[in-house]
mmCIF file of C-alpha atoms in Angstrom:
data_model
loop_
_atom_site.group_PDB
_atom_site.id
_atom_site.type_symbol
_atom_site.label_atom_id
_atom_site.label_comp_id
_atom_site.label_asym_id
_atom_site.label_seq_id
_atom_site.Cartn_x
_atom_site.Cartn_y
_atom_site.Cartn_z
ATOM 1 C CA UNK A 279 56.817 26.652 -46.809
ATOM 2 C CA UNK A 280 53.285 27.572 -46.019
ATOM 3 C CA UNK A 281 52.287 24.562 -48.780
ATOM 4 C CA UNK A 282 54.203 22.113 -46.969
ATOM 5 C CA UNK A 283 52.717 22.464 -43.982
ATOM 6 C CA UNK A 284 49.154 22.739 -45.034
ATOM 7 C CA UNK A 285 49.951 19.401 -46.838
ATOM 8 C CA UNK A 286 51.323 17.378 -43.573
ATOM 9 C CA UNK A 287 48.740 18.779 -42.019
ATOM 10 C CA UNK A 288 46.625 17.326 -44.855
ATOM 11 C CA UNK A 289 47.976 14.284 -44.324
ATOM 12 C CA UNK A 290 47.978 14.027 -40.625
ATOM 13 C CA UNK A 291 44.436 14.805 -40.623
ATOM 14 C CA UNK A 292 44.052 11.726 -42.637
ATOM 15 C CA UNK A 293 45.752 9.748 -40.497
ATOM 16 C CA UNK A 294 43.657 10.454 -38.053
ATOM 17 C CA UNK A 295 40.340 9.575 -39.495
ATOM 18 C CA UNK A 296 42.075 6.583 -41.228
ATOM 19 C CA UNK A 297 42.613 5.476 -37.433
ATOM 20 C CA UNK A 298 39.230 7.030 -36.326
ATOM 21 C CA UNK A 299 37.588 4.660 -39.236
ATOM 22 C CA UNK A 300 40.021 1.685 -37.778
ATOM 23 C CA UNK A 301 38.192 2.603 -34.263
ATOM 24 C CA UNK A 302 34.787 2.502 -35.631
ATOM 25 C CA UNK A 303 34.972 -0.470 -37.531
ATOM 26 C CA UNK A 304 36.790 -2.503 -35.113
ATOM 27 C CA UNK A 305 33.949 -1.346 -32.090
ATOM 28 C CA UNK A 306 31.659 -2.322 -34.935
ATOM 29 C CA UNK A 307 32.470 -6.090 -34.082
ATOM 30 C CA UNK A 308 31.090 -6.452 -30.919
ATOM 31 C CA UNK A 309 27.343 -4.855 -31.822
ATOM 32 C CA UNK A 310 27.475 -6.907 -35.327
ATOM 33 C CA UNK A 311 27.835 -10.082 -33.814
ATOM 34 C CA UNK A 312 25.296 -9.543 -30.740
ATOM 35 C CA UNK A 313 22.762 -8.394 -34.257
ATOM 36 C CA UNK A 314 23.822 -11.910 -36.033
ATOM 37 C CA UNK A 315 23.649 -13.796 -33.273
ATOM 38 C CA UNK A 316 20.219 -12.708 -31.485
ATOM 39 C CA UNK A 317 18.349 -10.687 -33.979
ATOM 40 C CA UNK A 318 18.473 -11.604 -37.653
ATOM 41 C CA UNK A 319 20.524 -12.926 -40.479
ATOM 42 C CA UNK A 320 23.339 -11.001 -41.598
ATOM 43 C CA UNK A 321 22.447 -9.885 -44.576
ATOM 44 C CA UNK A 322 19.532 -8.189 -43.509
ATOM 45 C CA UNK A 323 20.965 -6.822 -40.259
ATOM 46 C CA UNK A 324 23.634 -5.459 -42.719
ATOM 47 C CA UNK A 325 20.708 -3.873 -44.813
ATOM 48 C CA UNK A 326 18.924 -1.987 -41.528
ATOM 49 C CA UNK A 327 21.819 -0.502 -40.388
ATOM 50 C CA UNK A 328 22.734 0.804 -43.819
ATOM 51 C CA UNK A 329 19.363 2.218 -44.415
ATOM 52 C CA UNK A 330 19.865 3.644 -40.556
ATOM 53 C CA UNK A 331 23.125 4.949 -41.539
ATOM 54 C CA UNK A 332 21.773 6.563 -45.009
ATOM 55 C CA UNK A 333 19.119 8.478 -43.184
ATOM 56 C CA UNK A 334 21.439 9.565 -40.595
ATOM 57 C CA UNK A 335 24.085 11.150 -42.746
ATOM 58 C CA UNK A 336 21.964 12.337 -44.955
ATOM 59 C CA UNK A 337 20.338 14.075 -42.728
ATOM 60 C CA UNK A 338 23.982 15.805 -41.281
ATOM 61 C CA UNK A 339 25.092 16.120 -44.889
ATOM 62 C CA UNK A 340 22.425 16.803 -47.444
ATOM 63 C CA UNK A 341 23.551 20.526 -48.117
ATOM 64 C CA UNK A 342 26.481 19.515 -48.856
ATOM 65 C CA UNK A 343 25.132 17.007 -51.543
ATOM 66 C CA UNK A 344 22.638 19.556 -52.885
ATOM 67 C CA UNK A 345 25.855 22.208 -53.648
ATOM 68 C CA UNK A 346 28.428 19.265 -55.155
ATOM 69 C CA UNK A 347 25.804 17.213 -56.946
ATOM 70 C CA UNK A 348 24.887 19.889 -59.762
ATOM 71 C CA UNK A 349 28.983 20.767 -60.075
ATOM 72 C CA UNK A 350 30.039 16.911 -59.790
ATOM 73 C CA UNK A 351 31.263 15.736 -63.675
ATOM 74 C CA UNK A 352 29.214 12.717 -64.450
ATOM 75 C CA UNK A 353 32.962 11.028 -64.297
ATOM 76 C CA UNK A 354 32.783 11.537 -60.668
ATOM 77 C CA UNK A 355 29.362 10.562 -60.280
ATOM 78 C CA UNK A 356 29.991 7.085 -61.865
ATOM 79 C CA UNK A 357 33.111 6.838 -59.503
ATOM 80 C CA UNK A 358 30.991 7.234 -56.478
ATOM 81 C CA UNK A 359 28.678 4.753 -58.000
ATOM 82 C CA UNK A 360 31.179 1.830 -58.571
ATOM 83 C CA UNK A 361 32.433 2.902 -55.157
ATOM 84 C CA UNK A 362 29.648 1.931 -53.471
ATOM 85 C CA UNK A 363 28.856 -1.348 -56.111
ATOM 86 C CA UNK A 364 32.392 -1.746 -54.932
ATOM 87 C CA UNK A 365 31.965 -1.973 -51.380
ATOM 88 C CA UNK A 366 28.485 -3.948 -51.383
ATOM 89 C CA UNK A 367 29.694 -6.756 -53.740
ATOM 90 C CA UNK A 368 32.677 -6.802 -51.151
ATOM 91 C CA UNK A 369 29.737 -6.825 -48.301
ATOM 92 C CA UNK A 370 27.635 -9.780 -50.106
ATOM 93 C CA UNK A 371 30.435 -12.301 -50.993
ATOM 94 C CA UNK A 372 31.581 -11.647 -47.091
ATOM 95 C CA UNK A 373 28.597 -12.835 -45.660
ATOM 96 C CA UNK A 374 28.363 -15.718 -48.702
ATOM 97 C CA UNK A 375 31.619 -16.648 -47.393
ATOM 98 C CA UNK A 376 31.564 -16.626 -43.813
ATOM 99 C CA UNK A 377 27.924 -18.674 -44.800
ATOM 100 C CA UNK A 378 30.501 -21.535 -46.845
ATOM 101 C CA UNK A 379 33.661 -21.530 -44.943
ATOM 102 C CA UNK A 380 34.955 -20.594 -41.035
ATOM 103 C CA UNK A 381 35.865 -17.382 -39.379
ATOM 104 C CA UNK A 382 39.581 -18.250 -39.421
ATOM 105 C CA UNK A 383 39.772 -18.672 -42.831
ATOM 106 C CA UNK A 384 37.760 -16.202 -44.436
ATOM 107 C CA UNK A 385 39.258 -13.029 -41.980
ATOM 108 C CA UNK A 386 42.428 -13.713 -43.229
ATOM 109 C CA UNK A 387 41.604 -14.108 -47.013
ATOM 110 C CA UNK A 388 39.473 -10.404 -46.586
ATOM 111 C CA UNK A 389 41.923 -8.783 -44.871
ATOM 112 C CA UNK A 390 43.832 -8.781 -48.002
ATOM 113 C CA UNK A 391 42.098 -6.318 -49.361
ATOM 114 C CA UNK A 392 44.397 -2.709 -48.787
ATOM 115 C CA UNK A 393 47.098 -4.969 -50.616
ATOM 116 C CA UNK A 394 44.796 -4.972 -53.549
ATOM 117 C CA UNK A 395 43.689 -1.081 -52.915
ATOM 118 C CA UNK A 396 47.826 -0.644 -52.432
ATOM 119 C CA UNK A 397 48.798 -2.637 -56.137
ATOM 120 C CA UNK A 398 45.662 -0.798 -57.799
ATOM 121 C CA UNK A 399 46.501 2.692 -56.586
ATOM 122 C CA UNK A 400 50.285 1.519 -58.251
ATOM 123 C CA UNK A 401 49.058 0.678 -61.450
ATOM 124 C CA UNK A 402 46.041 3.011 -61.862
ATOM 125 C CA UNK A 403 46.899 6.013 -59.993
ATOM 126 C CA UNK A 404 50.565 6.707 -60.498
ATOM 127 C CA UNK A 405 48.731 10.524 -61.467
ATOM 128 C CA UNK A 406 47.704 10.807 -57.974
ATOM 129 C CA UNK A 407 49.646 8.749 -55.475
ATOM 130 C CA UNK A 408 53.014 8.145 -55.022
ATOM 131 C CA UNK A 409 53.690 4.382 -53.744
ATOM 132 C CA UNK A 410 56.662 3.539 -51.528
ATOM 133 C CA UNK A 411 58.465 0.586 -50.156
ATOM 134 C CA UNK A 412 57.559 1.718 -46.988
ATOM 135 C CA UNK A 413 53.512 1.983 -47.648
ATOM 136 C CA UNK A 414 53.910 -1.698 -49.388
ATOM 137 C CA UNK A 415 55.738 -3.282 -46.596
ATOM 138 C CA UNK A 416 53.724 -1.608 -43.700
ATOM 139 C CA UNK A 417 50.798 -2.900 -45.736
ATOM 140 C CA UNK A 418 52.138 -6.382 -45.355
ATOM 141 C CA UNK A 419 52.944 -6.556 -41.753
ATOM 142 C CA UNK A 420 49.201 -5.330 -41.162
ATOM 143 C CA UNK A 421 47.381 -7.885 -43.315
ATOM 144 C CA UNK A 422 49.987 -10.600 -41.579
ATOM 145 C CA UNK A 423 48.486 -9.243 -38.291
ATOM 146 C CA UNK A 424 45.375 -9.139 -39.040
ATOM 147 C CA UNK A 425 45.674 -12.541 -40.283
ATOM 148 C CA UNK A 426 47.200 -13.469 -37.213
ATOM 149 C CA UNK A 427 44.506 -11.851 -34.599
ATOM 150 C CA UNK A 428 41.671 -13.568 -36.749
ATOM 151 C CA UNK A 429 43.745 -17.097 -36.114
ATOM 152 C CA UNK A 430 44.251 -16.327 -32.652
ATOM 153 C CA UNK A 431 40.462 -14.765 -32.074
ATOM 154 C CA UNK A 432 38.987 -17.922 -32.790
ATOM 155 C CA UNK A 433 41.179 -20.194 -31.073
ATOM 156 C CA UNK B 140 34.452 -15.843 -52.410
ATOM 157 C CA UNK B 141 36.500 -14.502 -49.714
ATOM 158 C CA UNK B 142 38.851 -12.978 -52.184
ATOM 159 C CA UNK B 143 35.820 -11.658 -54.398
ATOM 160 C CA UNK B 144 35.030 -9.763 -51.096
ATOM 161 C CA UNK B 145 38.696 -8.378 -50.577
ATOM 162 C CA UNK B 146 38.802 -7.503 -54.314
ATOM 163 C CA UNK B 147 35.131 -5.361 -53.655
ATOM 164 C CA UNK B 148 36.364 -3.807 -50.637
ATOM 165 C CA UNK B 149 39.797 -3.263 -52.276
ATOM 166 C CA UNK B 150 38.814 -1.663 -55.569
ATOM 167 C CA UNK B 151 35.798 0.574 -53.532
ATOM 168 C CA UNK B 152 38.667 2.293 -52.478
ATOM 169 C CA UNK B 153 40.554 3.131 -55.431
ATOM 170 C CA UNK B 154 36.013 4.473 -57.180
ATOM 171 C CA UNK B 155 36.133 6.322 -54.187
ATOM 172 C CA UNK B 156 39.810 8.028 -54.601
ATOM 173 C CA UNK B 157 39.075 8.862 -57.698
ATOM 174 C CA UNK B 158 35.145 10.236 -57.076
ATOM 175 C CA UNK B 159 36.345 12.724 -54.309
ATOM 176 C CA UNK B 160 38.384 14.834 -56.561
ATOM 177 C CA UNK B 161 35.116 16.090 -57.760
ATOM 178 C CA UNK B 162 33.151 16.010 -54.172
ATOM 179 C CA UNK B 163 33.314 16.365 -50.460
ATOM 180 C CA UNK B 164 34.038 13.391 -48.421
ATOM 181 C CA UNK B 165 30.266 13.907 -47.015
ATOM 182 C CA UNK B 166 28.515 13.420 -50.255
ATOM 183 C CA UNK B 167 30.928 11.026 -51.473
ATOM 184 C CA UNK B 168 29.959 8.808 -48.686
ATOM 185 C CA UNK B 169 26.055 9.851 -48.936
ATOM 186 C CA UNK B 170 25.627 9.006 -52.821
ATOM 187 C CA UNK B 171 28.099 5.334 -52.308
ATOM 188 C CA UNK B 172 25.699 4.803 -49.251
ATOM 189 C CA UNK B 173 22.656 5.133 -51.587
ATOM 190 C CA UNK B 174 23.767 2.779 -53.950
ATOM 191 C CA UNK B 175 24.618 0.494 -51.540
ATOM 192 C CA UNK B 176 21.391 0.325 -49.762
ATOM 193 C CA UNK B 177 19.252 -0.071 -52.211
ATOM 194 C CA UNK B 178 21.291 -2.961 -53.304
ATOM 195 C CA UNK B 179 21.497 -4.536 -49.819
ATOM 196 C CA UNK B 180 17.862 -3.996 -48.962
ATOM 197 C CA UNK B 181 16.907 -5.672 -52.025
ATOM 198 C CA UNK B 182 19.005 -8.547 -52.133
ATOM 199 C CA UNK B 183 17.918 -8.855 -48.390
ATOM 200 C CA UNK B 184 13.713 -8.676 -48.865
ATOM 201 C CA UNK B 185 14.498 -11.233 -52.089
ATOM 202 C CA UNK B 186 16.268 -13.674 -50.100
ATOM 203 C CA UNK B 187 15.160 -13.357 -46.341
ATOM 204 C CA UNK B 188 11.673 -11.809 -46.743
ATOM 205 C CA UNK B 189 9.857 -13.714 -44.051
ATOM 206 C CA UNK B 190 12.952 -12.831 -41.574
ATOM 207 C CA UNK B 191 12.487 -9.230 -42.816
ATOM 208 C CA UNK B 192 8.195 -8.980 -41.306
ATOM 209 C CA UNK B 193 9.517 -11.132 -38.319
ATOM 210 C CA UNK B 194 12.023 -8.836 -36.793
ATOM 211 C CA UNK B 195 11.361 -7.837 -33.176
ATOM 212 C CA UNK B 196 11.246 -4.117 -32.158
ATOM 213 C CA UNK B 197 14.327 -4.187 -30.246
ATOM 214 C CA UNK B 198 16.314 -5.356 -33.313
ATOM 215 C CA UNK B 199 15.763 -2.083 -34.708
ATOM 216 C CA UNK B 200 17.816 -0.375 -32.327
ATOM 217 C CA UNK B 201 20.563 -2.647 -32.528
ATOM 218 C CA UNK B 202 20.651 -1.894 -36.478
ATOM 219 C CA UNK B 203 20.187 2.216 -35.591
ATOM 220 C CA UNK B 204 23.490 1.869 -33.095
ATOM 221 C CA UNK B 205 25.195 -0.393 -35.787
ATOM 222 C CA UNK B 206 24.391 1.991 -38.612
ATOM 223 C CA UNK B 207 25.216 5.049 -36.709
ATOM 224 C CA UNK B 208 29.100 3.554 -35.858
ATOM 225 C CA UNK B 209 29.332 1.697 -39.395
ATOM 226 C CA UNK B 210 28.086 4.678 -41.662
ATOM 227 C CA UNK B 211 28.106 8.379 -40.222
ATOM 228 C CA UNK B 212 31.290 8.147 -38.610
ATOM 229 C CA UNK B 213 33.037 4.586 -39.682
ATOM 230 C CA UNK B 214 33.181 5.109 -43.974
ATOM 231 C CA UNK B 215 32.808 8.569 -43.777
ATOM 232 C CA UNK B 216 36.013 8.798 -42.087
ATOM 233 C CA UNK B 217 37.265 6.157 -43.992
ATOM 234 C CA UNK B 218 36.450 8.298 -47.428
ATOM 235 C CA UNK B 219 37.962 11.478 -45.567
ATOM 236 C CA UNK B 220 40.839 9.331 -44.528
ATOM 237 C CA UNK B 221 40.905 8.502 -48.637
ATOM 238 C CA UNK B 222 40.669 11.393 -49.857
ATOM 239 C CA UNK B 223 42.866 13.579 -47.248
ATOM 240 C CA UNK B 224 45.912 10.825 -47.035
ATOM 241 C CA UNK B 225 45.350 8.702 -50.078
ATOM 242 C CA UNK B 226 44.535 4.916 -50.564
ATOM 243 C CA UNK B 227 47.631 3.905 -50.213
ATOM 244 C CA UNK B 228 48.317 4.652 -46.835
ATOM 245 C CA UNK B 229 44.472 4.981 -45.335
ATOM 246 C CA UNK B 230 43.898 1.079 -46.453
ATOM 247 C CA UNK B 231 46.360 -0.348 -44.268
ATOM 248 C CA UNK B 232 45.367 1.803 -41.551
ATOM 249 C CA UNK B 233 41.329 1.611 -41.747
ATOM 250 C CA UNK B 234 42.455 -2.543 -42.374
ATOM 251 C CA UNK B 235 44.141 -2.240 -38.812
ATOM 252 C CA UNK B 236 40.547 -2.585 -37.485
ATOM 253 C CA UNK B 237 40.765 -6.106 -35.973
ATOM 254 C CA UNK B 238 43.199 -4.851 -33.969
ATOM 255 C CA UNK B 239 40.378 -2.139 -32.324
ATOM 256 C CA UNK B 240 37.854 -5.110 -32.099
ATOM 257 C CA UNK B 241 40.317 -7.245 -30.284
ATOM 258 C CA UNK B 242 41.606 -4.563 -27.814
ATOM 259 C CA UNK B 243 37.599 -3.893 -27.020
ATOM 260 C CA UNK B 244 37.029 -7.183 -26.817
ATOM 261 C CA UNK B 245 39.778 -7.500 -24.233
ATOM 262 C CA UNK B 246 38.900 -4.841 -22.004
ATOM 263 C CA UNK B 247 35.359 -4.585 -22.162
ATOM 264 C CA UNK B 248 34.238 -8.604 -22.942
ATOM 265 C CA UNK B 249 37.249 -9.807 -20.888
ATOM 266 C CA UNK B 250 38.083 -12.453 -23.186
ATOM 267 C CA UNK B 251 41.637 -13.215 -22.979
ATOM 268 C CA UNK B 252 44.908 -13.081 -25.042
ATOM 269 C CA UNK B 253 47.054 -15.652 -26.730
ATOM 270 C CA UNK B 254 50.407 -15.678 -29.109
ATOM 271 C CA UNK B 255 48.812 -15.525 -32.558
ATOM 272 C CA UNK B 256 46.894 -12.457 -31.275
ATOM 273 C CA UNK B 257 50.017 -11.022 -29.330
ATOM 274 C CA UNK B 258 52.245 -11.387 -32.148
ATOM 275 C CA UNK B 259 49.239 -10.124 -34.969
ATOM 276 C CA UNK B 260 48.410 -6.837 -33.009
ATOM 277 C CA UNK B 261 52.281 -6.339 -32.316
ATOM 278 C CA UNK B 262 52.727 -6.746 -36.740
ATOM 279 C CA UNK B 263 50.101 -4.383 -37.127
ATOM 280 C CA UNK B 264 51.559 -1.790 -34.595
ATOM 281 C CA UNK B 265 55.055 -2.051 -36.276
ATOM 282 C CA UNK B 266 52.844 -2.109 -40.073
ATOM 283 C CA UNK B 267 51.038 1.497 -38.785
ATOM 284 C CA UNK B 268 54.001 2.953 -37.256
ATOM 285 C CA UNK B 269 55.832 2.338 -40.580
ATOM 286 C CA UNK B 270 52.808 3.656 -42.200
ATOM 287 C CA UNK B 271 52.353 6.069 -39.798
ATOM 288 C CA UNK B 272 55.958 8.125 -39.613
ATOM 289 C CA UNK B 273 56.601 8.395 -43.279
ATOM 290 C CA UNK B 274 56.370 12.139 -44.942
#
């Protein structure tokens, strides 16, 4: 009993900062585009704010990486490494594509990307996650949406 | 190229799942941060180095404001998110983010709405809520 609750619990916490990261990204938008626009190219605005962003947390965090770095498998260290490979290839063939092609076609095409993260978790972490009909086809509806809003914003 | 960015931001998900089984959420999101900026920053003094020594001083706090919304509290949540909920249901939900943009956008740029972005943002309510409500 006690285990089911501290698991939706769990879970609603992640909802929450799932929805908190939704926030922040989305408020993202408005400061990205005033850097693009006025300031400097993307890619290097995008480099700035992550080196801004890298001393910031690691200032907040660094205990915490100086107490799970020694007991972190080398496994998990690679993982954290692709992770981030991951997300900056994802990062660099953005901005090549919004450099080749319009707004209203690349959003759409990128916001693709949890249907991937939902088909890979199916196939490569059936150990960990459970996928269900309803995760696949709330997934849909979303990247339709978004898909739809990116249309629609630059109309 | 747009998919090869969907595919990177899709499978960073999945490397970072499977990282924080060993690791916090904080450190997860420090050490992929590290990676990533030394990446970015070099790619960026390589191909945009004269743009790099011609940035103007108030530039700098537009990139401190960016990085402090993208980084600290944007992925960080979005690797708590992952590791708390799973990347099943957190990608969906952290992918909802247009919808954010468009609502600030809205009320605080004024810029109006129209039917694509009507019927989008009411997709990705009804996506979230089926998200959202399952146990």
């Amino acid at each position: 009993m006690i285990r089911v609750e501290t698991a939706q619990r769990q879970l609603l916490l992640g909802y929450l900062a799932a929805l908190g990261a939704a926030f922040s990204y989305g408020s993202l938008t408005l400061v990205a585009r005033k850097i693009v626009t006025d300031f400097a190219p993307p890619l290097v605005g995008t480099a700035f704010s992550m080196l801004f962003g890298t001393v910031i947390l690691g200032l907040m965090v660094y205990r915490h990486a100086i107490v799970d770095l020694p007991r972190a498998p080398r496994r998990g260290l690679l993982m954290v490494g692709l992770a981030g490979l991951a997300s900056t290839f994802g990062v660099s063939f953005w901005f090549l594509a919004l450099n080749e092609s319009r707004v209203v076609v690349v959003a759409p095409l990128v916001g693709t990307s949890p249907l991937l993260s939902i088909a890979l978790t199916h196939f490569f972490l059936q150990r960990l996650e459970r996928v269900t009909w309803r995760t696949v086809f709330g997934g849909v509806l979303v990247v339709f949406g978004v898909a739809l809003v990116a249309i629609g914003g630059n109309r | 190229m747009a998919l090869l960015a969907a595919a990177g931001f899709g499978t960073s998900a999945v490397f970072a799942r499977l990282a924080l089984q060993h690791m916090r959420a904080t450190t997860g999101t420090l050490l992929s941060l590290i990676v990533g900026t030394t990446i970015v920053m070099t790619l960026a003094l390589l191909i945009h180095w004269e743009a790099v020594f011609a940035l103007a001083g108030v530039a700098f706090l537009w990139f401190l404001l960016s990085g402090s919304i993208n980084f600290p509290v944007g992925r960080l949540l979005n690797f708590t998110s992952v590791r708390l909920a799973g990347v099943a249901r957190s990608s969906p939900i952290v992918g909802s983010s247009p919808m954010f943009a468009i609502a600030l956008a809205v009320t605080v740029g004024g810029e109006t709405i129209n039917a694509p972005i009507l019927v989008g943002t009411t997709a990705i309510i009804g996506g979230l809520t089926l998200i959202l409500t399952q146990r």
